[in-house]
Amino acid sequence: PLHRMLQSPLTLFTGLMERIRREIAHPRAGRPAAIRFKVNGVTDRDVIKALYEASQAGVPVDLIVRGMCCLRPGVPGVSENIRVRSIVGRFLEHPRIYYFENGGQPEVYCASADLMERNLQRRIEVAFPILDPILQRRVVEEALEYYLRDNTQSWLLQADGSYVRSLPGDEPLFSAQGALLKALAMEGVVGAA
């Protein structure tokens, strides 16, 4: 039903802000909290300010941002609980995923909107919840967890605005796009043509 969707310019911005504020309340009440977004851009001042507030409240925030990001992670007292990574690989990707831990009752949205004022308030965009638990788990694993584990094609945004290549260290090499290709090939989705 339409009432579950977040739609701009009507409810998307306010819906995101309400969910970020809800995450801020969870650690104060002793409940699990986390925010994970996969988007192409983060430039909206109000969203950035809310994510800073979430960080200051102890909420872990992981952002996978392919392009422009005006937020600065890792600034003491401001954003030390925020991590931002960009994946540069074989595929030009456009999925937007919004994940809220929600006290142990995760909410996951697929969306068309980046975290930019023009997307959230001046265009027609939608975010729809993934309600089926199996599909929700798959979206979280393939669109978020793979990318947060990537240590071959990811770049980590630093507090000074520079990017540093993510290196595997002692961990095994892991490519998010490679793992996704492998998973899809096992399902017969890739190479079937």
mmCIF file of N, CA and C in Angstrom, residues 38-164:
data_model
loop_
_atom_site.group_PDB
_atom_site.id
_atom_site.type_symbol
_atom_site.label_atom_id
_atom_site.label_comp_id
_atom_site.label_asym_id
_atom_site.label_seq_id
_atom_site.Cartn_x
_atom_site.Cartn_y
_atom_site.Cartn_z
ATOM 1 N N LYS A 38 23.265 3.410 1.272
ATOM 2 C CA LYS A 38 24.023 3.286 0.031
ATOM 3 C C LYS A 38 23.359 4.225 -0.964
ATOM 4 N N VAL A 39 24.101 5.244 -1.385
ATOM 5 C CA VAL A 39 23.554 6.283 -2.263
ATOM 6 C C VAL A 39 24.648 6.763 -3.212
ATOM 7 N N ASN A 40 24.263 7.613 -4.133
ATOM 8 C CA ASN A 40 25.235 8.202 -5.046
ATOM 9 C C ASN A 40 25.773 9.525 -4.534
ATOM 10 N N GLY A 41 25.023 10.223 -3.673
ATOM 11 C CA GLY A 41 25.471 11.517 -3.190
ATOM 12 C C GLY A 41 24.878 11.877 -1.843
ATOM 13 N N VAL A 42 25.649 12.609 -1.034
ATOM 14 C CA VAL A 42 25.193 13.114 0.266
ATOM 15 C C VAL A 42 25.567 14.589 0.326
ATOM 16 N N THR A 43 24.562 15.451 0.114
ATOM 17 C CA THR A 43 24.825 16.894 0.145
ATOM 18 C C THR A 43 23.791 17.675 0.958
ATOM 19 N N ASP A 44 22.678 17.053 1.328
ATOM 20 C CA ASP A 44 21.625 17.779 2.037
ATOM 21 C C ASP A 44 22.094 18.155 3.447
ATOM 22 N N ARG A 45 22.105 19.451 3.746
ATOM 23 C CA ARG A 45 22.611 19.934 5.037
ATOM 24 C C ARG A 45 21.853 19.366 6.227
ATOM 25 N N ASP A 46 20.531 19.300 6.126
ATOM 26 C CA ASP A 46 19.738 18.820 7.256
ATOM 27 C C ASP A 46 19.992 17.342 7.528
ATOM 28 N N VAL A 47 20.134 16.550 6.487
ATOM 29 C CA VAL A 47 20.435 15.133 6.664
ATOM 30 C C VAL A 47 21.828 14.975 7.275
ATOM 31 N N ILE A 48 22.794 15.739 6.769
ATOM 32 C CA ILE A 48 24.153 15.666 7.313
ATOM 33 C C ILE A 48 24.158 16.044 8.793
ATOM 34 N N LYS A 49 23.461 17.116 9.137
ATOM 35 C CA LYS A 49 23.385 17.534 10.546
ATOM 36 C C LYS A 49 22.758 16.434 11.408
ATOM 37 N N ALA A 50 21.697 15.798 10.910
ATOM 38 C CA ALA A 50 21.043 14.717 11.661
ATOM 39 C C ALA A 50 21.980 13.517 11.814
ATOM 40 N N LEU A 51 22.756 13.206 10.781
ATOM 41 C CA LEU A 51 23.710 12.099 10.892
ATOM 42 C C LEU A 51 24.820 12.428 11.881
ATOM 43 N N TYR A 52 25.251 13.684 11.939
ATOM 44 C CA TYR A 52 26.218 14.100 12.963
ATOM 45 C C TYR A 52 25.621 13.902 14.363
ATOM 46 N N GLU A 53 24.365 14.276 14.525
ATOM 47 C CA GLU A 53 23.700 14.102 15.824
ATOM 48 C C GLU A 53 23.608 12.624 16.185
ATOM 49 N N ALA A 54 23.336 11.783 15.199
ATOM 50 C CA ALA A 54 23.277 10.340 15.438
ATOM 51 C C ALA A 54 24.645 9.837 15.896
ATOM 52 N N SER A 55 25.696 10.278 15.241
ATOM 53 C CA SER A 55 27.049 9.880 15.625
ATOM 54 C C SER A 55 27.342 10.296 17.065
ATOM 55 N N GLN A 56 26.978 11.519 17.405
ATOM 56 C CA GLN A 56 27.233 12.023 18.752
ATOM 57 C C GLN A 56 26.437 11.264 19.804
ATOM 58 N N ALA A 57 25.313 10.672 19.401
ATOM 59 C CA ALA A 57 24.500 9.870 20.324
ATOM 60 C C ALA A 57 24.997 8.427 20.412
ATOM 61 N N GLY A 58 26.051 8.098 19.647
ATOM 62 C CA GLY A 58 26.603 6.752 19.697
ATOM 63 C C GLY A 58 26.067 5.797 18.655
ATOM 64 N N VAL A 59 25.333 6.311 17.673
ATOM 65 C CA VAL A 59 24.790 5.456 16.618
ATOM 66 C C VAL A 59 25.875 5.217 15.570
ATOM 67 N N PRO A 60 26.216 3.949 15.276
ATOM 68 C CA PRO A 60 27.153 3.695 14.184
ATOM 69 C C PRO A 60 26.488 4.017 12.844
ATOM 70 N N VAL A 61 27.170 4.809 12.032
ATOM 71 C CA VAL A 61 26.639 5.219 10.734
ATOM 72 C C VAL A 61 27.637 4.798 9.659
ATOM 73 N N ASP A 62 27.188 3.952 8.747
ATOM 74 C CA ASP A 62 28.017 3.524 7.621
ATOM 75 C C ASP A 62 27.378 4.007 6.340
ATOM 76 N N LEU A 63 28.138 4.779 5.562
ATOM 77 C CA LEU A 63 27.640 5.322 4.313
ATOM 78 C C LEU A 63 28.491 4.785 3.166
ATOM 79 N N ILE A 64 27.826 4.274 2.151
ATOM 80 C CA ILE A 64 28.478 3.854 0.917
ATOM 81 C C ILE A 64 28.021 4.875 -0.119
ATOM 82 N N VAL A 65 28.940 5.748 -0.514
ATOM 83 C CA VAL A 65 28.585 6.892 -1.354
ATOM 84 C C VAL A 65 29.460 6.853 -2.608
ATOM 85 N N ARG A 66 28.836 6.613 -3.741
ATOM 86 C CA ARG A 66 29.598 6.481 -4.980
ATOM 87 C C ARG A 66 30.209 7.805 -5.426
ATOM 88 N N GLY A 67 29.505 8.902 -5.209
ATOM 89 C CA GLY A 67 29.959 10.189 -5.713
ATOM 90 C C GLY A 67 30.205 11.202 -4.625
ATOM 91 N N MET A 68 29.597 12.380 -4.784
ATOM 92 C CA MET A 68 29.843 13.511 -3.903
ATOM 93 C C MET A 68 29.324 13.266 -2.483
ATOM 94 N N CYS A 69 30.182 13.592 -1.509
ATOM 95 C CA CYS A 69 29.786 13.494 -0.104
ATOM 96 C C CYS A 69 30.309 14.718 0.634
ATOM 97 N N CYS A 70 29.393 15.557 1.127
ATOM 98 C CA CYS A 70 29.771 16.776 1.845
ATOM 99 C C CYS A 70 29.948 16.530 3.344
ATOM 100 N N LEU A 71 29.573 15.374 3.826
ATOM 101 C CA LEU A 71 29.736 15.011 5.228
ATOM 102 C C LEU A 71 31.203 14.663 5.476
ATOM 103 N N ARG A 72 31.705 14.993 6.653
ATOM 104 C CA ARG A 72 33.077 14.648 7.022
ATOM 105 C C ARG A 72 33.042 13.628 8.161
ATOM 106 N N PRO A 73 33.484 12.406 7.903
ATOM 107 C CA PRO A 73 33.485 11.381 8.952
ATOM 108 C C PRO A 73 34.723 11.513 9.848
ATOM 109 N N GLY A 74 34.636 10.926 11.042
ATOM 110 C CA GLY A 74 35.805 10.816 11.899
ATOM 111 C C GLY A 74 36.267 12.095 12.560
ATOM 112 N N VAL A 75 35.437 13.122 12.597
ATOM 113 C CA VAL A 75 35.808 14.370 13.275
ATOM 114 C C VAL A 75 35.485 14.212 14.757
ATOM 115 N N PRO A 76 36.490 14.326 15.644
ATOM 116 C CA PRO A 76 36.245 14.142 17.072
ATOM 117 C C PRO A 76 35.138 15.055 17.593
ATOM 118 N N GLY A 77 34.235 14.462 18.353
ATOM 119 C CA GLY A 77 33.132 15.210 18.941
ATOM 120 C C GLY A 77 31.993 15.509 17.987
ATOM 121 N N VAL A 78 32.178 15.175 16.718
ATOM 122 C CA VAL A 78 31.154 15.479 15.718
ATOM 123 C C VAL A 78 30.702 14.215 14.986
ATOM 124 N N SER A 79 31.669 13.499 14.412
ATOM 125 C CA SER A 79 31.296 12.396 13.518
ATOM 126 C C SER A 79 32.203 11.185 13.663
ATOM 127 N N GLU A 80 32.701 10.953 14.877
ATOM 128 C CA GLU A 80 33.632 9.831 15.049
ATOM 129 C C GLU A 80 32.988 8.463 14.863
ATOM 130 N N ASN A 81 31.665 8.385 14.876
ATOM 131 C CA ASN A 81 30.966 7.111 14.659
ATOM 132 C C ASN A 81 30.475 6.954 13.218
ATOM 133 N N ILE A 82 30.946 7.818 12.328
ATOM 134 C CA ILE A 82 30.534 7.755 10.917
ATOM 135 C C ILE A 82 31.711 7.297 10.072
ATOM 136 N N ARG A 83 31.438 6.331 9.195
ATOM 137 C CA ARG A 83 32.399 5.857 8.212
ATOM 138 C C ARG A 83 31.795 6.019 6.827
ATOM 139 N N VAL A 84 32.598 6.513 5.885
ATOM 140 C CA VAL A 84 32.132 6.713 4.514
ATOM 141 C C VAL A 84 33.095 6.005 3.576
ATOM 142 N N ARG A 85 32.545 5.217 2.665
ATOM 143 C CA ARG A 85 33.374 4.561 1.658
ATOM 144 C C ARG A 85 32.757 4.728 0.290
ATOM 145 N N SER A 86 33.618 4.736 -0.698
ATOM 146 C CA SER A 86 33.200 4.799 -2.087
ATOM 147 C C SER A 86 33.781 3.580 -2.781
ATOM 148 N N ILE A 87 32.976 2.915 -3.582
ATOM 149 C CA ILE A 87 33.432 1.743 -4.336
ATOM 150 C C ILE A 87 33.556 2.149 -5.799
ATOM 151 N N VAL A 88 34.744 1.969 -6.332
ATOM 152 C CA VAL A 88 34.973 2.233 -7.744
ATOM 153 C C VAL A 88 35.339 0.900 -8.378
ATOM 154 N N GLY A 89 34.429 0.379 -9.187
ATOM 155 C CA GLY A 89 34.659 -0.933 -9.775
ATOM 156 C C GLY A 89 34.191 -1.012 -11.209
ATOM 157 N N ARG A 90 33.988 -2.218 -11.644
ATOM 158 C CA ARG A 90 33.626 -2.496 -13.031
ATOM 159 C C ARG A 90 32.264 -1.922 -13.412
ATOM 160 N N PHE A 91 31.333 -1.907 -12.455
ATOM 161 C CA PHE A 91 29.961 -1.530 -12.753
ATOM 162 C C PHE A 91 29.618 -0.157 -12.191
ATOM 163 N N LEU A 92 28.881 0.603 -12.978
ATOM 164 C CA LEU A 92 28.338 1.873 -12.528
ATOM 165 C C LEU A 92 26.997 1.562 -11.876
ATOM 166 N N GLU A 93 26.941 1.679 -10.572
ATOM 167 C CA GLU A 93 25.758 1.245 -9.838
ATOM 168 C C GLU A 93 24.883 2.420 -9.418
ATOM 169 N N HIS A 94 23.599 2.145 -9.274
ATOM 170 C CA HIS A 94 22.672 3.195 -8.865
ATOM 171 C C HIS A 94 21.701 2.800 -7.753
ATOM 172 N N PRO A 95 21.858 1.680 -7.077
ATOM 173 C CA PRO A 95 20.872 1.394 -6.026
ATOM 174 C C PRO A 95 21.021 2.356 -4.850
ATOM 175 N N ARG A 96 19.892 2.726 -4.294
ATOM 176 C CA ARG A 96 19.887 3.515 -3.066
ATOM 177 C C ARG A 96 19.180 2.670 -2.017
ATOM 178 N N ILE A 97 19.871 2.426 -0.919
ATOM 179 C CA ILE A 97 19.346 1.597 0.167
ATOM 180 C C ILE A 97 19.411 2.411 1.449
ATOM 181 N N TYR A 98 18.326 2.415 2.197
ATOM 182 C CA TYR A 98 18.299 3.051 3.515
ATOM 183 C C TYR A 98 18.042 1.948 4.538
ATOM 184 N N TYR A 99 18.945 1.800 5.502
ATOM 185 C CA TYR A 99 18.826 0.772 6.535
ATOM 186 C C TYR A 99 18.817 1.442 7.903
ATOM 187 N N PHE A 100 17.832 1.054 8.715
ATOM 188 C CA PHE A 100 17.728 1.522 10.097
ATOM 189 C C PHE A 100 17.613 0.300 10.995
ATOM 190 N N GLU A 101 18.504 0.171 11.976
ATOM 191 C CA GLU A 101 18.494 -0.985 12.886
ATOM 192 C C GLU A 101 17.211 -1.028 13.716
ATOM 193 N N ASN A 102 16.717 0.132 14.095
ATOM 194 C CA ASN A 102 15.410 0.272 14.734
ATOM 195 C C ASN A 102 15.251 -0.605 15.973
ATOM 196 N N GLY A 103 16.230 -0.573 16.854
ATOM 197 C CA GLY A 103 16.099 -1.292 18.118
ATOM 198 C C GLY A 103 16.037 -2.793 17.967
ATOM 199 N N GLY A 104 16.590 -3.332 16.896
ATOM 200 C CA GLY A 104 16.546 -4.773 16.658
ATOM 201 C C GLY A 104 15.428 -5.217 15.734
ATOM 202 N N GLN A 105 14.645 -4.270 15.219
ATOM 203 C CA GLN A 105 13.573 -4.551 14.259
ATOM 204 C C GLN A 105 13.892 -3.783 12.975
ATOM 205 N N PRO A 106 14.884 -4.257 12.200
ATOM 206 C CA PRO A 106 15.383 -3.466 11.070
ATOM 207 C C PRO A 106 14.313 -3.051 10.070
ATOM 208 N N GLU A 107 14.480 -1.831 9.583
ATOM 209 C CA GLU A 107 13.695 -1.304 8.466
ATOM 210 C C GLU A 107 14.650 -1.084 7.311
ATOM 211 N N VAL A 108 14.280 -1.602 6.145
ATOM 212 C CA VAL A 108 15.115 -1.470 4.963
ATOM 213 C C VAL A 108 14.256 -0.917 3.833
ATOM 214 N N TYR A 109 14.780 0.113 3.183
ATOM 215 C CA TYR A 109 14.087 0.733 2.050
ATOM 216 C C TYR A 109 14.981 0.681 0.818
ATOM 217 N N CYS A 110 14.388 0.418 -0.314
ATOM 218 C CA CYS A 110 15.018 0.670 -1.607
ATOM 219 C C CYS A 110 14.445 1.997 -2.085
ATOM 220 N N ALA A 111 15.279 2.803 -2.719
ATOM 221 C CA ALA A 111 14.841 4.155 -3.049
ATOM 222 C C ALA A 111 15.410 4.617 -4.377
ATOM 223 N N SER A 112 14.829 5.683 -4.875
ATOM 224 C CA SER A 112 15.353 6.338 -6.072
ATOM 225 C C SER A 112 16.144 7.589 -5.712
ATOM 226 N N ALA A 113 16.046 8.048 -4.484
ATOM 227 C CA ALA A 113 16.589 9.357 -4.103
ATOM 228 C C ALA A 113 17.935 9.269 -3.408
ATOM 229 N N ASP A 114 18.845 10.133 -3.838
ATOM 230 C CA ASP A 114 20.074 10.364 -3.093
ATOM 231 C C ASP A 114 19.766 11.331 -1.958
ATOM 232 N N LEU A 115 20.729 11.492 -1.059
ATOM 233 C CA LEU A 115 20.536 12.377 0.089
ATOM 234 C C LEU A 115 20.953 13.798 -0.295
ATOM 235 N N MET A 116 20.193 14.319 -1.241
ATOM 236 C CA MET A 116 20.442 15.651 -1.789
ATOM 237 C C MET A 116 19.135 16.432 -1.743
ATOM 238 N N GLU A 117 19.226 17.736 -1.483
ATOM 239 C CA GLU A 117 18.015 18.551 -1.358
ATOM 240 C C GLU A 117 17.120 18.420 -2.586
ATOM 241 N N ARG A 118 17.721 18.446 -3.771
ATOM 242 C CA ARG A 118 16.904 18.366 -4.991
ATOM 243 C C ARG A 118 16.133 17.055 -5.062
ATOM 244 N N ASN A 119 16.720 15.946 -4.587
ATOM 245 C CA ASN A 119 16.039 14.655 -4.611
ATOM 246 C C ASN A 119 14.984 14.541 -3.518
ATOM 247 N N LEU A 120 15.307 15.054 -2.359
ATOM 248 C CA LEU A 120 14.423 14.878 -1.206
ATOM 249 C C LEU A 120 13.276 15.882 -1.168
ATOM 250 N N GLN A 121 13.444 17.033 -1.837
ATOM 251 C CA GLN A 121 12.417 18.060 -1.685
ATOM 252 C C GLN A 121 11.923 18.696 -2.974
ATOM 253 N N ARG A 122 12.609 18.474 -4.093
ATOM 254 C CA ARG A 122 12.179 19.161 -5.311
ATOM 255 C C ARG A 122 11.888 18.229 -6.492
ATOM 256 N N ARG A 123 12.009 16.961 -6.310
ATOM 257 C CA ARG A 123 11.722 16.006 -7.381
ATOM 258 C C ARG A 123 10.686 15.004 -6.902
ATOM 259 N N ILE A 124 10.186 14.245 -7.832
ATOM 260 C CA ILE A 124 9.328 13.121 -7.468
ATOM 261 C C ILE A 124 10.231 11.906 -7.345
ATOM 262 N N GLU A 125 10.366 11.403 -6.132
ATOM 263 C CA GLU A 125 11.204 10.250 -5.808
ATOM 264 C C GLU A 125 10.428 9.381 -4.828
ATOM 265 N N VAL A 126 10.819 8.121 -4.723
ATOM 266 C CA VAL A 126 10.149 7.221 -3.784
ATOM 267 C C VAL A 126 11.167 6.367 -3.044
ATOM 268 N N ALA A 127 10.762 5.926 -1.865
ATOM 269 C CA ALA A 127 11.467 4.901 -1.102
ATOM 270 C C ALA A 127 10.394 3.926 -0.645
ATOM 271 N N PHE A 128 10.632 2.654 -0.889
ATOM 272 C CA PHE A 128 9.641 1.651 -0.497
ATOM 273 C C PHE A 128 10.293 0.623 0.419
ATOM 274 N N PRO A 129 9.562 0.172 1.442
ATOM 275 C CA PRO A 129 10.139 -0.773 2.388
ATOM 276 C C PRO A 129 10.211 -2.182 1.800
ATOM 277 N N ILE A 130 11.247 -2.906 2.192
ATOM 278 C CA ILE A 130 11.365 -4.327 1.868
ATOM 279 C C ILE A 130 10.786 -5.069 3.066
ATOM 280 N N LEU A 131 9.581 -5.610 2.903
ATOM 281 C CA LEU A 131 8.862 -6.211 4.021
ATOM 282 C C LEU A 131 9.110 -7.709 4.162
ATOM 283 N N ASP A 132 9.343 -8.398 3.071
ATOM 284 C CA ASP A 132 9.592 -9.833 3.125
ATOM 285 C C ASP A 132 10.952 -10.079 3.786
ATOM 286 N N PRO A 133 11.011 -10.875 4.859
ATOM 287 C CA PRO A 133 12.276 -11.062 5.582
ATOM 288 C C PRO A 133 13.386 -11.683 4.731
ATOM 289 N N ILE A 134 13.040 -12.569 3.826
ATOM 290 C CA ILE A 134 14.057 -13.196 2.975
ATOM 291 C C ILE A 134 14.636 -12.165 2.004
ATOM 292 N N LEU A 135 13.756 -11.382 1.380
ATOM 293 C CA LEU A 135 14.234 -10.341 0.470
ATOM 294 C C LEU A 135 15.008 -9.262 1.223
ATOM 295 N N GLN A 136 14.536 -8.919 2.418
ATOM 296 C CA GLN A 136 15.225 -7.908 3.213
ATOM 297 C C GLN A 136 16.646 -8.367 3.529
ATOM 298 N N ARG A 137 16.787 -9.625 3.933
ATOM 299 C CA ARG A 137 18.110 -10.171 4.252
ATOM 300 C C ARG A 137 19.016 -10.121 3.016
ATOM 301 N N ARG A 138 18.448 -10.460 1.861
ATOM 302 C CA ARG A 138 19.247 -10.453 0.634
ATOM 303 C C ARG A 138 19.709 -9.043 0.271
ATOM 304 N N VAL A 139 18.815 -8.074 0.377
ATOM 305 C CA VAL A 139 19.187 -6.689 0.081
ATOM 306 C C VAL A 139 20.285 -6.223 1.038
ATOM 307 N N VAL A 140 20.142 -6.531 2.317
ATOM 308 C CA VAL A 140 21.143 -6.117 3.306
ATOM 309 C C VAL A 140 22.491 -6.770 2.995
ATOM 310 N N GLU A 141 22.465 -8.057 2.696
ATOM 311 C CA GLU A 141 23.724 -8.755 2.431
ATOM 312 C C GLU A 141 24.392 -8.274 1.144
ATOM 313 N N GLU A 142 23.639 -8.272 0.038
ATOM 314 C CA GLU A 142 24.241 -7.991 -1.254
ATOM 315 C C GLU A 142 24.487 -6.508 -1.519
ATOM 316 N N ALA A 143 23.641 -5.649 -0.999
ATOM 317 C CA ALA A 143 23.783 -4.219 -1.303
ATOM 318 C C ALA A 143 24.502 -3.438 -0.215
ATOM 319 N N LEU A 144 24.573 -3.989 0.998
ATOM 320 C CA LEU A 144 25.246 -3.273 2.080
ATOM 321 C C LEU A 144 26.459 -4.044 2.612
ATOM 322 N N GLU A 145 26.229 -5.255 3.118
ATOM 323 C CA GLU A 145 27.319 -5.977 3.774
ATOM 324 C C GLU A 145 28.472 -6.284 2.832
ATOM 325 N N TYR A 146 28.188 -6.696 1.610
ATOM 326 C CA TYR A 146 29.269 -6.933 0.643
ATOM 327 C C TYR A 146 30.118 -5.674 0.483
ATOM 328 N N TYR A 147 29.470 -4.537 0.372
ATOM 329 C CA TYR A 147 30.175 -3.290 0.096
ATOM 330 C C TYR A 147 30.922 -2.770 1.315
ATOM 331 N N LEU A 148 30.412 -3.052 2.496
ATOM 332 C CA LEU A 148 31.123 -2.655 3.706
ATOM 333 C C LEU A 148 32.343 -3.537 3.948
ATOM 334 N N ARG A 149 32.347 -4.750 3.393
ATOM 335 C CA ARG A 149 33.488 -5.663 3.529
ATOM 336 C C ARG A 149 34.542 -5.468 2.451
ATOM 337 N N ASP A 150 34.190 -4.782 1.377
ATOM 338 C CA ASP A 150 35.097 -4.667 0.234
ATOM 339 C C ASP A 150 36.436 -4.070 0.656
ATOM 340 N N ASN A 151 37.518 -4.763 0.301
ATOM 341 C CA ASN A 151 38.857 -4.247 0.602
ATOM 342 C C ASN A 151 39.747 -4.261 -0.634
ATOM 343 N N THR A 152 39.128 -4.295 -1.814
ATOM 344 C CA THR A 152 39.909 -4.289 -3.048
ATOM 345 C C THR A 152 39.587 -3.096 -3.945
ATOM 346 N N GLN A 153 38.377 -2.563 -3.857
ATOM 347 C CA GLN A 153 37.970 -1.472 -4.733
ATOM 348 C C GLN A 153 37.377 -0.299 -3.954
ATOM 349 N N SER A 154 37.540 -0.287 -2.651
ATOM 350 C CA SER A 154 36.900 0.756 -1.852
ATOM 351 C C SER A 154 37.901 1.819 -1.414
ATOM 352 N N TRP A 155 37.374 3.021 -1.302
ATOM 353 C CA TRP A 155 38.135 4.180 -0.857
ATOM 354 C C TRP A 155 37.424 4.758 0.358
ATOM 355 N N LEU A 156 38.182 5.068 1.400
ATOM 356 C CA LEU A 156 37.618 5.541 2.661
ATOM 357 C C LEU A 156 37.807 7.050 2.781
ATOM 358 N N LEU A 157 36.700 7.749 2.994
ATOM 359 C CA LEU A 157 36.743 9.206 3.157
ATOM 360 C C LEU A 157 37.313 9.543 4.529
ATOM 361 N N GLN A 158 38.272 10.458 4.538
ATOM 362 C CA GLN A 158 38.921 10.890 5.768
ATOM 363 C C GLN A 158 38.299 12.200 6.261
ATOM 364 N N ALA A 159 38.598 12.560 7.501
ATOM 365 C CA ALA A 159 38.041 13.775 8.104
ATOM 366 C C ALA A 159 38.454 15.041 7.357
ATOM 367 N N ASP A 160 39.608 15.004 6.670
ATOM 368 C CA ASP A 160 40.075 16.189 5.945
ATOM 369 C C ASP A 160 39.521 16.270 4.524
ATOM 370 N N GLY A 161 38.664 15.318 4.142
ATOM 371 C CA GLY A 161 38.055 15.333 2.815
ATOM 372 C C GLY A 161 38.810 14.513 1.789
ATOM 373 N N SER A 162 39.952 13.970 2.147
ATOM 374 C CA SER A 162 40.707 13.128 1.218
ATOM 375 C C SER A 162 40.205 11.681 1.321
ATOM 376 N N TYR A 163 40.544 10.906 0.308
ATOM 377 C CA TYR A 163 40.192 9.482 0.292
ATOM 378 C C TYR A 163 41.465 8.655 0.373
ATOM 379 N N VAL A 164 41.391 7.557 1.117
ATOM 380 C CA VAL A 164 42.496 6.625 1.256
ATOM 381 C C VAL A 164 42.009 5.260 0.797
#
